[in-house]
PDB file of C-alpha atoms in Angstrom:
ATOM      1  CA  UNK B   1      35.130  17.084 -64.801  1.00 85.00           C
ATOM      2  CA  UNK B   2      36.168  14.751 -67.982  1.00 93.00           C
ATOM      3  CA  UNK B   3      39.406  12.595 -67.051  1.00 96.00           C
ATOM      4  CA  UNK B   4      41.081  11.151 -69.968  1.00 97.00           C
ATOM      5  CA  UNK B   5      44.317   8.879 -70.738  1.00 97.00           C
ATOM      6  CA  UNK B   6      45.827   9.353 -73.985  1.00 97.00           C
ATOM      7  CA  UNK B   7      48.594   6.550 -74.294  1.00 97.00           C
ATOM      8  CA  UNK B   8      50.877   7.715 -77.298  1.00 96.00           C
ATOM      9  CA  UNK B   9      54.698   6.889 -77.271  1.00 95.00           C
ATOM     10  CA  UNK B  10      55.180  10.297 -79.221  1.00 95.00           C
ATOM     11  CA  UNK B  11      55.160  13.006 -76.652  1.00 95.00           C
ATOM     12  CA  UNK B  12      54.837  15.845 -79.186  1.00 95.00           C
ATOM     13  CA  UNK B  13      51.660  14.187 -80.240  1.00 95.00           C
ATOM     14  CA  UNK B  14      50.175  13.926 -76.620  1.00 95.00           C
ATOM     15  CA  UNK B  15      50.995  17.694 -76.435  1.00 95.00           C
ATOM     16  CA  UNK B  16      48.700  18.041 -79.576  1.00 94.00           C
ATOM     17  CA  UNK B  17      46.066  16.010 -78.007  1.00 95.00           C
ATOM     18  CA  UNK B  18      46.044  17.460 -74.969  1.00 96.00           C
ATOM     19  CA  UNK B  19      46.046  20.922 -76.348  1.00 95.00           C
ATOM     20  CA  UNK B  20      42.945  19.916 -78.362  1.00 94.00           C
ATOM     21  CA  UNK B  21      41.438  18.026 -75.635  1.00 96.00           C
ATOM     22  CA  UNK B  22      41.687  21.453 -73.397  1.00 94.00           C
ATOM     23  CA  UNK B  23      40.343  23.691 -76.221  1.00 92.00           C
ATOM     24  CA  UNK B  24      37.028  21.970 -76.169  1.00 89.00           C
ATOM     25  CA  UNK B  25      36.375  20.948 -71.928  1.00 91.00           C
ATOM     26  CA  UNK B  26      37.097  22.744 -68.891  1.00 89.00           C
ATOM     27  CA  UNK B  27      39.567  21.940 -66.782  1.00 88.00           C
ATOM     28  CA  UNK B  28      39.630  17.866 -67.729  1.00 94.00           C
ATOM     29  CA  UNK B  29      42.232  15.487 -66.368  1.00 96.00           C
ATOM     30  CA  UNK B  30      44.674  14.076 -68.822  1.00 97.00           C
ATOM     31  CA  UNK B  31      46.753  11.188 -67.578  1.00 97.00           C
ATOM     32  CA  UNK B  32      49.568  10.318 -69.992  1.00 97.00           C
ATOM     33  CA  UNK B  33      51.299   6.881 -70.979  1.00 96.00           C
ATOM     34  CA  UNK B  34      53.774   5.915 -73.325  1.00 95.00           C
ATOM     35  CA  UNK B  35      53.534   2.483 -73.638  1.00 94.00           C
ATOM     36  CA  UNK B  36      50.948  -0.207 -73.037  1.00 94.00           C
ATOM     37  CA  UNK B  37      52.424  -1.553 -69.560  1.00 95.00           C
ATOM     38  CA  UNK B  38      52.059   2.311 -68.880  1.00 96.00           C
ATOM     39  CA  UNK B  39      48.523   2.554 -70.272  1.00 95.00           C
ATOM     40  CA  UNK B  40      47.657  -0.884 -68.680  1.00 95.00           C
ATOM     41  CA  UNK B  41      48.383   0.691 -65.076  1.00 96.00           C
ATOM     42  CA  UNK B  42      46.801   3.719 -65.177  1.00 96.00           C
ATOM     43  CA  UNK B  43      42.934   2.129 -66.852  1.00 96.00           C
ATOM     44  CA  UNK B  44      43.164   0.018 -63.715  1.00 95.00           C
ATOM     45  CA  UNK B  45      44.332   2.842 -61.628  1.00 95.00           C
ATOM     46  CA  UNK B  46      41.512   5.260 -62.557  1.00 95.00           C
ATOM     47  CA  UNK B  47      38.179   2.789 -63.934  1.00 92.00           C
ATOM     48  CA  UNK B  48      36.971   6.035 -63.561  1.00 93.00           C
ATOM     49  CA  UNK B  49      37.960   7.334 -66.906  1.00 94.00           C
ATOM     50  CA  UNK B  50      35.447   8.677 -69.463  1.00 95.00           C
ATOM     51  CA  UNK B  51      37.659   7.735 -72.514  1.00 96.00           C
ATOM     52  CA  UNK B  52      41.147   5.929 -73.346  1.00 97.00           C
ATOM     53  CA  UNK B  53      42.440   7.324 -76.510  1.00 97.00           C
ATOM     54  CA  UNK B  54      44.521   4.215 -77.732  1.00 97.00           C
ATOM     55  CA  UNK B  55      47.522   4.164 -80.619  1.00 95.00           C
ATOM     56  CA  UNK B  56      47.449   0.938 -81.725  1.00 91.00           C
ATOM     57  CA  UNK B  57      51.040   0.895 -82.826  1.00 90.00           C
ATOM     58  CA  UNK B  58      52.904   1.969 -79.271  1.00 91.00           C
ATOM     59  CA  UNK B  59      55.218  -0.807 -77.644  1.00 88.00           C
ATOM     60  CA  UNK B  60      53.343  -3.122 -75.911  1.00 90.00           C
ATOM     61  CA  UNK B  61      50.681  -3.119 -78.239  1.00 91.00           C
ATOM     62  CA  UNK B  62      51.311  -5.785 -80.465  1.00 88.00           C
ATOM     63  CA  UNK B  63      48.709  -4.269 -82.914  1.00 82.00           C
ATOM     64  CA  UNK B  64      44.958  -5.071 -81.976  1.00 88.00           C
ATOM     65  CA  UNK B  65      46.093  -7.544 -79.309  1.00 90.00           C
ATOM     66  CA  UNK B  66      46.490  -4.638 -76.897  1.00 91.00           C
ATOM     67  CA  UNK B  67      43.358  -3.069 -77.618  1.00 92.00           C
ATOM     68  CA  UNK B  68      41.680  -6.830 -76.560  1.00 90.00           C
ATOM     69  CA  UNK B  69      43.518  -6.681 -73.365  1.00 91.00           C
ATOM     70  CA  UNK B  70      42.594  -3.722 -72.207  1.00 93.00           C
ATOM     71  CA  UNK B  71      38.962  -4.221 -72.970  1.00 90.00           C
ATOM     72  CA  UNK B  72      39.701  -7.354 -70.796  1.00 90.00           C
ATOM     73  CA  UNK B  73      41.006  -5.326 -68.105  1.00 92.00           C
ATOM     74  CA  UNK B  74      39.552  -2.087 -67.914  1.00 92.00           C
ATOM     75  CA  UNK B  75      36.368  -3.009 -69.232  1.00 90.00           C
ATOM     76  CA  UNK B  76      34.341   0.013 -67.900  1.00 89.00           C
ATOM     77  CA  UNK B  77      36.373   2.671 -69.643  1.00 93.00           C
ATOM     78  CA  UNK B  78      35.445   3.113 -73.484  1.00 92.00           C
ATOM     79  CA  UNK B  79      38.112   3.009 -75.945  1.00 94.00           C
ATOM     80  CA  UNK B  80      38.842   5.142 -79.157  1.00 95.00           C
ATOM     81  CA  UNK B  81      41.793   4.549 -80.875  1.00 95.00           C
ATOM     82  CA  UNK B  82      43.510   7.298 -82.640  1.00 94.00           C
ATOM     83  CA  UNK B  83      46.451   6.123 -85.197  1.00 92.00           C
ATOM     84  CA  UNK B  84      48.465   6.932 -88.669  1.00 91.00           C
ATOM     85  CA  UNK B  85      46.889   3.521 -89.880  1.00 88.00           C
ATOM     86  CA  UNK B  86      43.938   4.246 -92.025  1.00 83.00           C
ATOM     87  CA  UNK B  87      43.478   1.394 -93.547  1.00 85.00           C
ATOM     88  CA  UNK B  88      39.694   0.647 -93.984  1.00 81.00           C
ATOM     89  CA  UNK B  89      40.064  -2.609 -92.799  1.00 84.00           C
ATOM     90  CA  UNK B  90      42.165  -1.876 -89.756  1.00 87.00           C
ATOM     91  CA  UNK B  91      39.176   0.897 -88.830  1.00 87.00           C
ATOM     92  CA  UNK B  92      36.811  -2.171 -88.876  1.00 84.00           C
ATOM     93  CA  UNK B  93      38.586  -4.766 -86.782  1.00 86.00           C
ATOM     94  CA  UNK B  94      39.770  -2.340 -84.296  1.00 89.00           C
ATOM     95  CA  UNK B  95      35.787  -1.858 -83.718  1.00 85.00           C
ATOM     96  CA  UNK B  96      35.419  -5.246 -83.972  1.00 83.00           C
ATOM     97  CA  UNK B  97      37.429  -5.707 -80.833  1.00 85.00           C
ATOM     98  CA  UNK B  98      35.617  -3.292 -78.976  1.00 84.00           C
ATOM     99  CA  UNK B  99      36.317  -0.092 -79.987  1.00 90.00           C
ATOM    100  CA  UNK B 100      33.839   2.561 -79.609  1.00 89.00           C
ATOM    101  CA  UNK B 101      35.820   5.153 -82.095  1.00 91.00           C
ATOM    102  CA  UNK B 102      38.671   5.612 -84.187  1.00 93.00           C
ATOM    103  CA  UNK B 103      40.009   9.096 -85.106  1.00 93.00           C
ATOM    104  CA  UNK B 104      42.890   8.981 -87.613  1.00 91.00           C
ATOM    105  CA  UNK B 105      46.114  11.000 -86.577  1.00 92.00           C
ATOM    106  CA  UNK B 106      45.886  13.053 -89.795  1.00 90.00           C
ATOM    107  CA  UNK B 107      42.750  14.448 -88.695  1.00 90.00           C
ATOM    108  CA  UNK B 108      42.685  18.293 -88.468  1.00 91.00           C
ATOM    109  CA  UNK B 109      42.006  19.670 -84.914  1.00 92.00           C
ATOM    110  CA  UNK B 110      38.504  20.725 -85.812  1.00 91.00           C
ATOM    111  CA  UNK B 111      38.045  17.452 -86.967  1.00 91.00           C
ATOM    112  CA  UNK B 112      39.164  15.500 -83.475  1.00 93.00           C
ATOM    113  CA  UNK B 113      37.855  17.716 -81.164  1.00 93.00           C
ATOM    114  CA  UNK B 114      33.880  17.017 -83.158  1.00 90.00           C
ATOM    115  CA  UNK B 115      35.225  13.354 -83.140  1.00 91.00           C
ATOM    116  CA  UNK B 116      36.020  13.185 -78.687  1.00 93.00           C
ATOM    117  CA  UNK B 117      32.859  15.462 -78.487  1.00 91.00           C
ATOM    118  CA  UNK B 118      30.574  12.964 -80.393  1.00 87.00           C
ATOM    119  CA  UNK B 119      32.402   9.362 -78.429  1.00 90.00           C
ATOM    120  CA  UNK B 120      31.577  11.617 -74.847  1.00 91.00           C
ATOM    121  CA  UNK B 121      27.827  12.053 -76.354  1.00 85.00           C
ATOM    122  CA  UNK B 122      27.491   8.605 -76.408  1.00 82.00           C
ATOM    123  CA  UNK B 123      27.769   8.175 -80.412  1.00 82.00           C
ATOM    124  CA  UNK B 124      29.939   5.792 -82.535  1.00 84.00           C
ATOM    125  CA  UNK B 125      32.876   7.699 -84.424  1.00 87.00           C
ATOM    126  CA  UNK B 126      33.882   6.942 -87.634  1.00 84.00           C
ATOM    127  CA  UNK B 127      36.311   8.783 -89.716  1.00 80.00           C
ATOM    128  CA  UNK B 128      33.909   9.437 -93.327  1.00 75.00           C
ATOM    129  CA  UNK B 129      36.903   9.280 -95.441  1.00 71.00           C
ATOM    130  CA  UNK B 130      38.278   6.493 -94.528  1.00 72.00           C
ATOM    131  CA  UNK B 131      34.961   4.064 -94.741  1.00 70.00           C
ATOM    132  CA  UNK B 132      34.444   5.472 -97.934  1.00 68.00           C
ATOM    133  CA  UNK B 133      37.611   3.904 -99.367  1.00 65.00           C
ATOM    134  CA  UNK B 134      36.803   0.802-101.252  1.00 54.00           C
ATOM    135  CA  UNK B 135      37.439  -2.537-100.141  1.00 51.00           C
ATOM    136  CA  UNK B 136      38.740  -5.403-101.421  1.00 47.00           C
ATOM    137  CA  UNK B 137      35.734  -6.833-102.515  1.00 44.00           C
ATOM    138  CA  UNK B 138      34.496  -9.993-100.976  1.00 42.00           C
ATOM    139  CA  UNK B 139      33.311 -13.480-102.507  1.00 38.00           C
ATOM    140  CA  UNK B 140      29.397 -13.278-102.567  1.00 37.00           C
ATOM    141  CA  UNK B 141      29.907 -16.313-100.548  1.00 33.00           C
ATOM    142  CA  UNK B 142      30.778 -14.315 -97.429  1.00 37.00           C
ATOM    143  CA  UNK B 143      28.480 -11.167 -97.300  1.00 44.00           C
ATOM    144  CA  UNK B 144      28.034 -11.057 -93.885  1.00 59.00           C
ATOM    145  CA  UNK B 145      23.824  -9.838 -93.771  1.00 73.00           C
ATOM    146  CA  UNK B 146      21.584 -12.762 -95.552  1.00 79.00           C
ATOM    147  CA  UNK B 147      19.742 -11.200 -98.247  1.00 79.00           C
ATOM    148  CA  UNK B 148      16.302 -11.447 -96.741  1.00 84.00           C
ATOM    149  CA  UNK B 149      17.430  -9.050 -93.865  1.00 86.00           C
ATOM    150  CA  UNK B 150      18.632  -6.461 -96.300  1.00 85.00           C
ATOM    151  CA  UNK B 151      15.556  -6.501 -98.340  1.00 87.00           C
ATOM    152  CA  UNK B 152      13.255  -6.177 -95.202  1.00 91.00           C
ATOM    153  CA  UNK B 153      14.736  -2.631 -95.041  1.00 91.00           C
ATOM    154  CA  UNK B 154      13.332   0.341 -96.757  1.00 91.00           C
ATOM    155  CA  UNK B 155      15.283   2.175 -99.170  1.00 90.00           C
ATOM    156  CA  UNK B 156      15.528   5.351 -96.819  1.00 92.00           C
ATOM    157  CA  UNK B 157      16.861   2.708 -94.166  1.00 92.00           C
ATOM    158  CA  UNK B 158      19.055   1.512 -96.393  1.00 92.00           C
ATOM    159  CA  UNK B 159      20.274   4.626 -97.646  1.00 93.00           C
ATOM    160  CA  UNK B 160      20.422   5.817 -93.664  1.00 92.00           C
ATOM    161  CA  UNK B 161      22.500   2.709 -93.377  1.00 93.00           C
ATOM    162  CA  UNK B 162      24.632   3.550 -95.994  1.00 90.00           C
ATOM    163  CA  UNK B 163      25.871   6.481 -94.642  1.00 89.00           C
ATOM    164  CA  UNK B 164      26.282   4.879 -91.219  1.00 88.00           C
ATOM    165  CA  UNK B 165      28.571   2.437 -92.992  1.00 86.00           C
ATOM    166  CA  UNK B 166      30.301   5.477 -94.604  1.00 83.00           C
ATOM    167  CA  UNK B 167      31.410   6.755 -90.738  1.00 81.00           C
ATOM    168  CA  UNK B 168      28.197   9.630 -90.897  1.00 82.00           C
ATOM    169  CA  UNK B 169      27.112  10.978 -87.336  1.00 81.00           C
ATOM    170  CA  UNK B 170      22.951  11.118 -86.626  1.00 85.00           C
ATOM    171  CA  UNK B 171      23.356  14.908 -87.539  1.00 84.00           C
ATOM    172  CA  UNK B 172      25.320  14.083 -90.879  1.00 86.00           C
ATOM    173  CA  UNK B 173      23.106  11.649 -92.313  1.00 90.00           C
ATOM    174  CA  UNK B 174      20.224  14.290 -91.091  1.00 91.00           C
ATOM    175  CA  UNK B 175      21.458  16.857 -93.407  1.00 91.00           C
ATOM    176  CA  UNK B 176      22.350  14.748 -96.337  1.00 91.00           C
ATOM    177  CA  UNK B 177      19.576  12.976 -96.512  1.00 93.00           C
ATOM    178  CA  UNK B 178      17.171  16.538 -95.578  1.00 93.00           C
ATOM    179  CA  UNK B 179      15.437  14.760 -92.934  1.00 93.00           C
ATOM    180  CA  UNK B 180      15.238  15.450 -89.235  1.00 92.00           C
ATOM    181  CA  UNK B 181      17.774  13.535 -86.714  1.00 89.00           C
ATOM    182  CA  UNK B 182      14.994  12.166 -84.778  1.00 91.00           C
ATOM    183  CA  UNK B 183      14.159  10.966 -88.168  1.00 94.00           C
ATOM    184  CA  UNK B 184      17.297   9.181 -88.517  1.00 91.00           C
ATOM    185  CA  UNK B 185      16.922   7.610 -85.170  1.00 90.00           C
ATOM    186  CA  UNK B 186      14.233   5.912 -85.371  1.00 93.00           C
ATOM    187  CA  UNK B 187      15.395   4.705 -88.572  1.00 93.00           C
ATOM    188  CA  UNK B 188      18.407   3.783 -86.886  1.00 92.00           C
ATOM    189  CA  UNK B 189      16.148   1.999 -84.397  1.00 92.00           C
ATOM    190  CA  UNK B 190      14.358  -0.012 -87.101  1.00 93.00           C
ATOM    191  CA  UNK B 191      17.826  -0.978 -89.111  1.00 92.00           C
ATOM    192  CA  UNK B 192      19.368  -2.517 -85.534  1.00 91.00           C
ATOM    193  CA  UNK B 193      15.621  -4.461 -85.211  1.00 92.00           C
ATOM    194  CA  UNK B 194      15.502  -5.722 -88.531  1.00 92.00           C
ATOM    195  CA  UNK B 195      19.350  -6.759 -88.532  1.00 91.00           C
ATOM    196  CA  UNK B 196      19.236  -8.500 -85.640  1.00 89.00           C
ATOM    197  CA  UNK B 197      22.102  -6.860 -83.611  1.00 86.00           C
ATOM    198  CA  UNK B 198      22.323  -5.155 -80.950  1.00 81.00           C
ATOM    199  CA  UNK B 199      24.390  -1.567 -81.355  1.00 82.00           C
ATOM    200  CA  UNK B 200      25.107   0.813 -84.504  1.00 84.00           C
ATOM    201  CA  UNK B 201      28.757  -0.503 -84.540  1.00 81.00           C
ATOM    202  CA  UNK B 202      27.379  -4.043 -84.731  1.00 83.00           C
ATOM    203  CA  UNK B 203      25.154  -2.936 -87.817  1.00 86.00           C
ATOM    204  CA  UNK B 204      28.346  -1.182 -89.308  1.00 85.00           C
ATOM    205  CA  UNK B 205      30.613  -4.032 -89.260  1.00 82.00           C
ATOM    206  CA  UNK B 206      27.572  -6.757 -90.576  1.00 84.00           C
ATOM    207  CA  UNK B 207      27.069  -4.190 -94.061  1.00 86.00           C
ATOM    208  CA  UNK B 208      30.529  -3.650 -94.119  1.00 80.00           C
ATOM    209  CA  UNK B 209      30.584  -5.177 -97.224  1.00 79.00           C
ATOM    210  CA  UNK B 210      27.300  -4.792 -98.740  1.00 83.00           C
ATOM    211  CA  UNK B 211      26.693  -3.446-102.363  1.00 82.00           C
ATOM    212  CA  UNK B 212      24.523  -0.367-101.386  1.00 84.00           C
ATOM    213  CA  UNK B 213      24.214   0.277-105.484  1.00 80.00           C
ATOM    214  CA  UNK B 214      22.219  -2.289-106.287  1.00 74.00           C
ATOM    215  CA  UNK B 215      19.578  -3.021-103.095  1.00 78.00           C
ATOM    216  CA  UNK B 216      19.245   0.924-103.552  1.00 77.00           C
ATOM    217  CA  UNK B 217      18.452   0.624-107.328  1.00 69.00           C
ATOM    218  CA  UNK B 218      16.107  -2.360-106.435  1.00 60.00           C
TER     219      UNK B 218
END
């Protein structure tokens, strides 16, 4: 059985969660908090959680701050955060801090229930129309992947890449790209060598930034 805490201070919204959360498992346990003392308790009260699902923006948080500490404290227990922010850039730091998904609160139901399905798996979540939002773009100065390490990768790698970046699951990036999802794996495998890190969220964050346009064109 699946145990979950969903720490919202909007109770109408941890009825929506829950209800979603109940239309995909059977029978999981849902603790509830409303604030981040609350949330705080209960991670180190039940370590063993499958998933927190975090808003960022409940008292006690202070922001990303909270997120830290409870990766500090409860470091067993993966963390998706689920919030109105959808700021690209907020997406990224909050996975930067540990994160292993965020699911944005306008998200249909369809759309979080794939999302908690795909963090259970295993899998990083992304929300695809969020990463695709441009960014602020960056001083050449600070690209974040030297150029020797992009142009060891193929163009299918960098195009499966790409659509990592762009908050695609193995199965998406299958289908666009009309390849098979082992396929994508082992390209996946092959991007994390030649990158030099160690996860797909690490790889997501590093070619954050990255002009896919023109190493694709190359």
């Amino acid at each position: 059985m699946h145990k979950f805490l969903i720490a919202d201070d909007h109770p109408l919204f941890r009825e929506a969660l829950i209800h979603v959360i109940n239309s995909s498992l059977n029978k999981p346990e849902i603790l509830e908090a409303g604030s981040f003392d609350e949330a705080l308790e209960l991670a180190i009260e039940h370590e063993d959680a499958d998933l927190i699902l975090l808003d960022i923006n409940m008292p006690g948080m202070n922001g990303l701050e909270g997120l830290y500490h409870l990766r500090q404290q409860a470091p067993t227990i993966p963390i998706a955060i689920i919030s109105a922010d959808e700021e690209k850039k907020t997406v990224l730091q909050a996975m930067d801090q540990g994160a292993i998904g965020f699911i944005a609160k306008s998200s249909s139901r369809h759309e979080m229930s794939h999302a908690i399905e795909l963090i259970l798996k295993g899998e990083v979540y992304l929300p695809a129309s969020i990463m695709r939002q441009s960014s602020t773009p960056q001083p050449k100065a600070k690209a974040k992947l030297p150029l020797e390490q992009l142009y060891s990768l193929t163009r299918k790698q960098l195009l499966v890449l790409q659509r990592m970046v762009e908050g695609d699951s193995n199965k998406q990036i299958a289908a666009h790209l009309n390849i098979a999802e082992t396929t994508v794996k082992a390209h996946v495998s092959a991007i994390l060598s030649k990158l030099d890190v160690q996860n797909r969220v690490q790889a997501i964050l590093a070619a954050s930034e990255v002009d896919f346009s023109q190493l694709i064109r190359r």
